[in-house]
Tab-separated table of C-alpha atoms in Angstrom:
chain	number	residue	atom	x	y	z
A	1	UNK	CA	0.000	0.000	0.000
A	2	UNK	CA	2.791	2.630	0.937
A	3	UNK	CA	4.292	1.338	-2.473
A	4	UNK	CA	1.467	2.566	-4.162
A	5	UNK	CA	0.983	5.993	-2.392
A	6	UNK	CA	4.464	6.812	-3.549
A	7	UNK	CA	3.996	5.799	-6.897
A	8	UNK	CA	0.584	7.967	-6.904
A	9	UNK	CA	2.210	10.936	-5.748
A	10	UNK	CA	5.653	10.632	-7.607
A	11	UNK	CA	2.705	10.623	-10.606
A	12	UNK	CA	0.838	13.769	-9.571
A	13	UNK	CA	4.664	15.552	-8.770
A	14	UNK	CA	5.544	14.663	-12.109
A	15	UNK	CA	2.709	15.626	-14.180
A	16	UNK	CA	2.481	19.272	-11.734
A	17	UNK	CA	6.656	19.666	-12.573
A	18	UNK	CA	5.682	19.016	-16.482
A	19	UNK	CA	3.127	21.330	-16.599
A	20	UNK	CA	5.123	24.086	-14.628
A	21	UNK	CA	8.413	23.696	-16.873
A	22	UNK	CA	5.654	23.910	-20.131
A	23	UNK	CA	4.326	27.289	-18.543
A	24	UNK	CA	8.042	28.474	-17.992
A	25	UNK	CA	8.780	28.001	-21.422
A	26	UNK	CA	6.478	30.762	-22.189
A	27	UNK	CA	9.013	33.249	-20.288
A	28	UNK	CA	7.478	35.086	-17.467
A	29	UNK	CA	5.277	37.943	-18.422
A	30	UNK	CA	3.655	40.479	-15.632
A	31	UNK	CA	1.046	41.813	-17.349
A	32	UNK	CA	-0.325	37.972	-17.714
A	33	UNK	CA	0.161	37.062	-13.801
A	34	UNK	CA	-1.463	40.982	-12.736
A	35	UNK	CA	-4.636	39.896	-14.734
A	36	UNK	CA	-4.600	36.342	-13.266
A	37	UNK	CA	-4.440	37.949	-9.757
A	38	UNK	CA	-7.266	40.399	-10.958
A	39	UNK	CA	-9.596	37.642	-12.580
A	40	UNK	CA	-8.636	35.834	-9.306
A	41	UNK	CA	-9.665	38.758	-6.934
A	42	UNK	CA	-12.619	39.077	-8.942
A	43	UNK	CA	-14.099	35.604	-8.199
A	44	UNK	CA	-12.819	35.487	-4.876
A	45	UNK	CA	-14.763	38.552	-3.623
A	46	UNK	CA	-17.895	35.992	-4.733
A	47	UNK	CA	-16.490	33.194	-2.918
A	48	UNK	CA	-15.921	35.861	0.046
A	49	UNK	CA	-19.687	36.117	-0.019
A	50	UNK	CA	-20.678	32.730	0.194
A	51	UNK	CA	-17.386	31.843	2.738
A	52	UNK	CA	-19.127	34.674	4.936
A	53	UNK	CA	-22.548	32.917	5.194
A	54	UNK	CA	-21.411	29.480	5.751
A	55	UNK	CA	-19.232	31.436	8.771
A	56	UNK	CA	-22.569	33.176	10.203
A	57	UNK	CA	-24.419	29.700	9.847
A	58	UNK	CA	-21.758	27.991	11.637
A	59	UNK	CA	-21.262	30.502	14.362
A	60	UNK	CA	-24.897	31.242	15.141
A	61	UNK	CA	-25.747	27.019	15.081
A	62	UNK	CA	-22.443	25.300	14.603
A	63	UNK	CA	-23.822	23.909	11.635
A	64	UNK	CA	-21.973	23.653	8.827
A	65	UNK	CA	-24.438	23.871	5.661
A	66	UNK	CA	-23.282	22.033	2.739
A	67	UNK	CA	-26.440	22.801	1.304
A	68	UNK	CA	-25.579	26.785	1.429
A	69	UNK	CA	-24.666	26.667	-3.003
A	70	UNK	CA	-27.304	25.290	-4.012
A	71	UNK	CA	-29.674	27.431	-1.183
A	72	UNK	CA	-28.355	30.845	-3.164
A	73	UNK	CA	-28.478	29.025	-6.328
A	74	UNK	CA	-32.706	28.864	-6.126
A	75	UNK	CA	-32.833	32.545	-5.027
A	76	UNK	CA	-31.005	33.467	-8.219
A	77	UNK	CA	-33.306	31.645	-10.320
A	78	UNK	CA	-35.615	33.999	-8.545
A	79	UNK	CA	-34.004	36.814	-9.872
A	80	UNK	CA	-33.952	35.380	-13.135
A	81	UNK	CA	-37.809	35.035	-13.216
A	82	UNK	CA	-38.209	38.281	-12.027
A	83	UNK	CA	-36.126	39.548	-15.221
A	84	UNK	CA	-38.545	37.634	-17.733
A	85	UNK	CA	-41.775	38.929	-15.631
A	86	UNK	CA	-40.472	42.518	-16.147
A	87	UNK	CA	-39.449	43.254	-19.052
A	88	UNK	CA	-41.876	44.162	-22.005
A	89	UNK	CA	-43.327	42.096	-23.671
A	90	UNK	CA	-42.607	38.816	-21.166
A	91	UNK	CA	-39.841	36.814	-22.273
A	92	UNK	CA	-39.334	32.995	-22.192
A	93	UNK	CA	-36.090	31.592	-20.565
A	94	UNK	CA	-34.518	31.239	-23.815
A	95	UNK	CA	-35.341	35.326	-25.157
A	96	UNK	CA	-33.384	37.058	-22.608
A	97	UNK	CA	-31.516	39.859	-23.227
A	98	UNK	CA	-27.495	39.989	-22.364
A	99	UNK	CA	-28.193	43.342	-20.124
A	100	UNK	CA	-30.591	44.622	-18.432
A	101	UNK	CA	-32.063	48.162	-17.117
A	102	UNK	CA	-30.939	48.452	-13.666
A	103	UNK	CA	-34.065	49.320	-12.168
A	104	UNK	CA	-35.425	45.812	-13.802
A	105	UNK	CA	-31.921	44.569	-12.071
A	106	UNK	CA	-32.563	45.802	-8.893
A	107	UNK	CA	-36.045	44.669	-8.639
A	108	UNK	CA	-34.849	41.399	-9.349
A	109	UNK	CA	-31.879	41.136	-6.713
A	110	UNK	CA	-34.305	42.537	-4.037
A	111	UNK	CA	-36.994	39.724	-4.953
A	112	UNK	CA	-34.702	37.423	-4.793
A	113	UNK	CA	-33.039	38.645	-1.454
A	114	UNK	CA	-36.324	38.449	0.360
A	115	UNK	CA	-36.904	34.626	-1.215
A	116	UNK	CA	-33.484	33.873	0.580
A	117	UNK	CA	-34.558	35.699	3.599
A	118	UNK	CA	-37.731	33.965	4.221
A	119	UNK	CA	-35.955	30.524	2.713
A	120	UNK	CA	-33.491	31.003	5.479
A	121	UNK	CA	-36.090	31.731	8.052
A	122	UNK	CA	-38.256	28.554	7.306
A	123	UNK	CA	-35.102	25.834	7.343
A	124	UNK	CA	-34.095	27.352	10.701
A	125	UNK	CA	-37.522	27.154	12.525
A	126	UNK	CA	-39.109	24.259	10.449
A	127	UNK	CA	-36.110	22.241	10.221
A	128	UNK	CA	-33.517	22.453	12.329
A	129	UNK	CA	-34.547	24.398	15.611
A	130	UNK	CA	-36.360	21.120	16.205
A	131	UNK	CA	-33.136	19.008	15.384
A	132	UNK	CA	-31.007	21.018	18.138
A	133	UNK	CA	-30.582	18.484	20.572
A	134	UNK	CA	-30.141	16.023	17.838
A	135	UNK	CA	-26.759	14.764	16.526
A	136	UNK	CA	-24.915	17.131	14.980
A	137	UNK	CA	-24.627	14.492	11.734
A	138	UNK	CA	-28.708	14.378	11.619
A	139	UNK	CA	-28.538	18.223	11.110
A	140	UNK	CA	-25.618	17.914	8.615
A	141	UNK	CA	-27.086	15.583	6.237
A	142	UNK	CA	-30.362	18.031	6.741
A	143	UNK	CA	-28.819	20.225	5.069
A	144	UNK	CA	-27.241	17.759	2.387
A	145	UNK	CA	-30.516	16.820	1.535
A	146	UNK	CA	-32.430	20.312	1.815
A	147	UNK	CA	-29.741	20.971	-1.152
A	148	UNK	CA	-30.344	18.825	-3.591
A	149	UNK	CA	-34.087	18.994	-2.936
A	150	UNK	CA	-33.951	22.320	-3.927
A	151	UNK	CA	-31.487	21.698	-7.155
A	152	UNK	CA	-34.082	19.013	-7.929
A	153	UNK	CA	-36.994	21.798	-7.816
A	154	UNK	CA	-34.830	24.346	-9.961
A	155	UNK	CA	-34.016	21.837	-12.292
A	156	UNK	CA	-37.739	20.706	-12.270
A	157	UNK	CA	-39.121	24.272	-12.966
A	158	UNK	CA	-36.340	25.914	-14.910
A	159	UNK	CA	-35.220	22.572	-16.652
A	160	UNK	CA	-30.755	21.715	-16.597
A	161	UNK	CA	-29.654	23.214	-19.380
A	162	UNK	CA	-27.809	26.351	-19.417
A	163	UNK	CA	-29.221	29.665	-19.664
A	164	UNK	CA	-27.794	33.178	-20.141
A	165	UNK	CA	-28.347	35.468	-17.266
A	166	UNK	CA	-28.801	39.057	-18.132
A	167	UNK	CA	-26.418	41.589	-16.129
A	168	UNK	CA	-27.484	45.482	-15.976
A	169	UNK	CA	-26.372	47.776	-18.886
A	170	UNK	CA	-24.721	50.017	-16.527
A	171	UNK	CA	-22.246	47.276	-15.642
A	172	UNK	CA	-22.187	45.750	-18.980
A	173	UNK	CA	-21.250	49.169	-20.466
A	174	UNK	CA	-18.620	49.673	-17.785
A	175	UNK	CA	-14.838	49.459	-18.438
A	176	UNK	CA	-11.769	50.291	-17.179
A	177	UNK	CA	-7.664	50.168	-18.882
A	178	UNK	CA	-4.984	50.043	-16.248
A	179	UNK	CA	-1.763	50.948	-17.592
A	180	UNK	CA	-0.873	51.854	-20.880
A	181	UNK	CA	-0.589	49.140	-24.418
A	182	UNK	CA	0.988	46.375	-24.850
A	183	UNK	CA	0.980	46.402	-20.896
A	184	UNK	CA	-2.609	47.569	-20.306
A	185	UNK	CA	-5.274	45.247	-18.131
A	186	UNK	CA	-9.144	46.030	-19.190
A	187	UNK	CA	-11.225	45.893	-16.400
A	188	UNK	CA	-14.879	45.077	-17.328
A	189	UNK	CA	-17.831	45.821	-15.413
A	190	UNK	CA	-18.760	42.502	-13.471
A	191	UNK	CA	-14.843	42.682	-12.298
A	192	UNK	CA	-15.578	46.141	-10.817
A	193	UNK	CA	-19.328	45.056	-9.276
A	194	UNK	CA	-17.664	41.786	-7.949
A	195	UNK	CA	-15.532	43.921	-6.410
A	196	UNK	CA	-17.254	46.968	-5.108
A	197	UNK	CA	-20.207	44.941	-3.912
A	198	UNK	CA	-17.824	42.035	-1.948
A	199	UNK	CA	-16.364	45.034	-0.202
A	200	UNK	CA	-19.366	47.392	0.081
A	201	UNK	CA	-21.438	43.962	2.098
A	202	UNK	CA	-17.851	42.913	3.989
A	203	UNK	CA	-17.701	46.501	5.549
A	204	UNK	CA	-21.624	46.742	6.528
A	205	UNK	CA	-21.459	43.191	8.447
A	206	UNK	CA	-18.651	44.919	10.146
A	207	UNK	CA	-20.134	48.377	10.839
A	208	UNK	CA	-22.951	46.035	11.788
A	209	UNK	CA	-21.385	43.444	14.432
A	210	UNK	CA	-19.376	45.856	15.564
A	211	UNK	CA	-21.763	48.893	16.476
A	212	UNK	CA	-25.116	47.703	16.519
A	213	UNK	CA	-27.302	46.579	19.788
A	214	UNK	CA	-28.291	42.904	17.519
A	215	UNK	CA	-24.838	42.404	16.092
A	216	UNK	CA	-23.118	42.595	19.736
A	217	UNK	CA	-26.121	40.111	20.562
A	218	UNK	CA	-25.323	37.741	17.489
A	219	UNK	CA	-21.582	38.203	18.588
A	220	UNK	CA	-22.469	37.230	22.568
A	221	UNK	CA	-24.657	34.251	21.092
A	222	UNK	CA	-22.031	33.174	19.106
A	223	UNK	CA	-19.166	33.103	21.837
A	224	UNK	CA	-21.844	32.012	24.626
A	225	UNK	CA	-25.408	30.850	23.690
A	226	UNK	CA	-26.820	29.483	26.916
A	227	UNK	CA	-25.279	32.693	29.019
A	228	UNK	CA	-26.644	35.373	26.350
A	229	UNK	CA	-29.465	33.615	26.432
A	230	UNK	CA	-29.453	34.048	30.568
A	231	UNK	CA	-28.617	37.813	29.545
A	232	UNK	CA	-31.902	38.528	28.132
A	233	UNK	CA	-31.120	37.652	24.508
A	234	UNK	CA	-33.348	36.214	22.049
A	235	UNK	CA	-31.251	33.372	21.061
A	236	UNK	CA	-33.925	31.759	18.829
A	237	UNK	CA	-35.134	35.063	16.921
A	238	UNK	CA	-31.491	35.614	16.546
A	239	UNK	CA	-30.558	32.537	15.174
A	240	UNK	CA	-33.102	33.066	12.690
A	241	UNK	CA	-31.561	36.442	11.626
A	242	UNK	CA	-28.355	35.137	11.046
A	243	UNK	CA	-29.682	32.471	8.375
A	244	UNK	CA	-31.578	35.002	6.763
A	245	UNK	CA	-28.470	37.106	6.004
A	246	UNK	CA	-26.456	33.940	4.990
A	247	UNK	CA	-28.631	33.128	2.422
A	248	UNK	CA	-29.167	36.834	1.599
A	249	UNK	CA	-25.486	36.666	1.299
A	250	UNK	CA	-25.743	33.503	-1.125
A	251	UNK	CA	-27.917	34.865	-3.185
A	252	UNK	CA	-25.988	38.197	-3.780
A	253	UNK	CA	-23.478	35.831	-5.279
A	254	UNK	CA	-24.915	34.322	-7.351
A	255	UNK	CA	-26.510	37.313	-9.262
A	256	UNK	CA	-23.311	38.162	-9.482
A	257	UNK	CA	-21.429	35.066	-10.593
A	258	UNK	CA	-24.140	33.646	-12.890
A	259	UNK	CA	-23.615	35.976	-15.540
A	260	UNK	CA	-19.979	34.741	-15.834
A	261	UNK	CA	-20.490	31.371	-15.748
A	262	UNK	CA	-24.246	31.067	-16.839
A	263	UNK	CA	-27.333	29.812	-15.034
A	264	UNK	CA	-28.278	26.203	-14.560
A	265	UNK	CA	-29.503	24.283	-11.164
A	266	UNK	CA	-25.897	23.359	-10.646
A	267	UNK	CA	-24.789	27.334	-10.723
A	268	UNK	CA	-23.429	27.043	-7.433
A	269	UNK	CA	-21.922	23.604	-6.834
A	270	UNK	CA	-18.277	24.466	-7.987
A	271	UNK	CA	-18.376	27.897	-6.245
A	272	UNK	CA	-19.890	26.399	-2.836
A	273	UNK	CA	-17.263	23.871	-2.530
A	274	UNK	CA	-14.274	26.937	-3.313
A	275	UNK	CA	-16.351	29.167	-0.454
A	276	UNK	CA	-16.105	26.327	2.046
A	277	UNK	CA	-12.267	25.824	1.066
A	278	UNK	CA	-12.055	29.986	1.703
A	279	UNK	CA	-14.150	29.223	4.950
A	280	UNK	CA	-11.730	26.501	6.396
A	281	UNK	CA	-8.277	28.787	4.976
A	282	UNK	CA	-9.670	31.503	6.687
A	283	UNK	CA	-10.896	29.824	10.187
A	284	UNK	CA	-14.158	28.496	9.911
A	285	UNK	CA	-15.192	30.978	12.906
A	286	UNK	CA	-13.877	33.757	11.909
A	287	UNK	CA	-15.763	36.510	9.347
A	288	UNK	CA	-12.273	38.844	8.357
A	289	UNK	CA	-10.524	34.898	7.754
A	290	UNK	CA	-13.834	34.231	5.164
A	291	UNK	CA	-13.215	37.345	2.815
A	292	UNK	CA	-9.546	36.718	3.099
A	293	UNK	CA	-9.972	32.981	2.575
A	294	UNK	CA	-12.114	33.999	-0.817
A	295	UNK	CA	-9.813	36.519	-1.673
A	296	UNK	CA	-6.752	34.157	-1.519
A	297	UNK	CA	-8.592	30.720	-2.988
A	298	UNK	CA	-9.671	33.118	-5.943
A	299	UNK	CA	-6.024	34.065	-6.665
A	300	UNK	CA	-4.685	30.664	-6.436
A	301	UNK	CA	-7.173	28.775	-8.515
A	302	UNK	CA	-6.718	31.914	-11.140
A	303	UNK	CA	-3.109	30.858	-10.895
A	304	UNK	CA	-3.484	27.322	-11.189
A	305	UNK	CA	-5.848	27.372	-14.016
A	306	UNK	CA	-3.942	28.952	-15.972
A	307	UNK	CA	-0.406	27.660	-14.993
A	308	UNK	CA	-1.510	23.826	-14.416
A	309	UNK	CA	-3.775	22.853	-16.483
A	310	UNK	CA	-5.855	20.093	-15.918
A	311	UNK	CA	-5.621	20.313	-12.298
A	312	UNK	CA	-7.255	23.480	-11.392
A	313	UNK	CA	-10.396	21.042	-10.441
A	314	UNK	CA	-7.567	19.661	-7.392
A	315	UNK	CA	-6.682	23.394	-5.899
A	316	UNK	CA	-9.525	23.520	-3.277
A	317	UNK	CA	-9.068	20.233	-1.677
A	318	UNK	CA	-5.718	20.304	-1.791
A	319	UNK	CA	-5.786	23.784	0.068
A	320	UNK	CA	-8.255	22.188	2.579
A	321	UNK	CA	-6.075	19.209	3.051
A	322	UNK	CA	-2.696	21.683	3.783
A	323	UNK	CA	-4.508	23.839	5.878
A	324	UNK	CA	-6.307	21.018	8.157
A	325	UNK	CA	-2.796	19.727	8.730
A	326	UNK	CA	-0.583	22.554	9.228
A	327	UNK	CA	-3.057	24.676	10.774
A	328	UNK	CA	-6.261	23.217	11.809
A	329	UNK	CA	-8.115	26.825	12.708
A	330	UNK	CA	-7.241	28.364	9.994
A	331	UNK	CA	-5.352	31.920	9.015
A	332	UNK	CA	-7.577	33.760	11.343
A	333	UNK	CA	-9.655	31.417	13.483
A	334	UNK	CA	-9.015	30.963	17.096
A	335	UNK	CA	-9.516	27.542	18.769
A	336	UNK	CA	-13.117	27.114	20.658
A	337	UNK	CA	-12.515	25.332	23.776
A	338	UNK	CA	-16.598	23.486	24.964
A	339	UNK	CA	-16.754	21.613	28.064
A	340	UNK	CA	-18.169	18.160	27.799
């Protein structure tokens, strides 16, 4: 058996070294690796988003919710109805337009941030307040299940195949030049809304943890649930809350990553498992470790994909599986010490 482990990863060494000294034969070039690390940030700001709910989720519940991709991915088909309700005359799935007005935008992110809202309301009092004394596997595989139920209903209503989804014409119409040619980097719109909305939502869960009477009581609940709850604080309304914004969260994402990668029931399923990897870098209990975890995971499997090809799909867990063995909390997660 140890024969065969070595031989497996002499393999994977080998093919990684070949594909390195094919990439170095291209000579280094800067203005390649900048827009890597921009294309990188760009997607990791999304991943930031989802890392940051799965964070909430786990520090309000200590669940972990694998079913958190595929959660978002419903509320942006929501969005995407909305957009064929609105605009004049109705359009089928297949007529949409590439852009969008922004007011028609906007009315379909905010209909499909109150879906997630109330979505994340109902699996947290129908589903798993009930399951709180249970094992912490039975509320686990809740989740597991709650997610593909819901990719089975998308996929049901919407049908598999892949569908453009329409971004606004104000970001479609928006671009940027760094620098000056041959060395120039064009930075289109859904870069610069990645970007700007990822750090826009990152500094208003600060602002709102930090300074507001119900984020110090989400933070006390988090540390302490049983002594906030002896404090006076409505652990269960709370609880609630803090799915609501995950999935909020979720579903900001994926308005913003579906027109990149297009719309289909399994939207999220790559993304969710690179948000979990940016969840675990970052310490899965710590919100500054999610956006850096995205931030970094973005840049890497930019890097990767471009420098190793054919093994970009291997970045996450390999990540996941460096970071649970050199450091188990993560970047920025402390260790949580429970009596039993």
């Amino acid at each position: 058996m140890g024969v065969f482990s070595c031989s497996l990863l002499t393999g994977f060494y080998s093919e990684v070294a070949a594909s390195v000294v094919a990439q170095a034969d291209k000579g280094f070039d800067f203005t390649t690796e900048l827009r890597l690390v921009v294309n990188g940030l760009s997607f990791g700001s999304i991943y930031a988003l989802v890392a940051l709910g799965i964070v909430l989720i786990y520090k309000s519940s200590d669940v972990v919710n694998f079913g958190h991709g595929d959660m978002g991915t419903i509320s942006t088909f929501i969005a995407f109805a909305v957009f064929g309700a609105l605009l004049p005359p109705r359009k089928t799935n297949e007529q949409l337009p590439d852009a969008v007005d922004i007011l028609t935008w906007i009315a379909g992110l905010i209909l499909a941030l109150v879906f997630a809202a109330v979505l994340g309301l109902l699996i947290e009092r129908i589903l798993l307040r009930p399951l709180q004394k249970a094992p912490l596997l039975s509320q686990v595989m809740v989740t597991i299940g709650l997610g593909v139920l819901l990719s089975g209903i998308a996929s049901f209503i919407w049908k598999a195949d892949l569908k453009a989804f329409p971004q606004s014409e104000l970001v479609k119409e928006t671009r940027f030049t760094l620098g000056s040619p041959p060395s120039s980097i064009l930075v289109s719109g859904d870069v610069i809304a990645a970007l700007l909305v990822s750090g826009v939502v990152s500094l208003a869960l600060f602002l709102f943890f930090k300074y507001t009477l119900v984020g110090t009581a989400i933070r006390a609940m988090a540390q302490n649930s049983s002594a906030a709850s002896l404090m006076g604080v409505n652990v269960g309304l709370l609880t609630g809350l803090t799915w609501m914004i995950a999935l909020m969260l979720a579903a900001v994402a994926g308005v913003l990553i579906a027109p990149k990668v297009s719309l289909s029931p399994l939207l999220m399923a790559d993304i969710a498992v690179k948000s979990f990897t940016a969840a675990v870098l970052g310490g899965i209990t710590s919100l500054p470790g999610a956006v850096v975890g995205g931030l970094l995971v973005g840049i890497i499997d930019s890097l990767v994909t471009y420098h190793l090809t054919g093994w970009q799909g291997m970045a996450a867990f390999l990540i996941i599986i460096v970071i649970l063995t050199v450091r188990p909390n993560g970047l920025l997660g402390k260790t949580v010490r429970k009596k039993v």
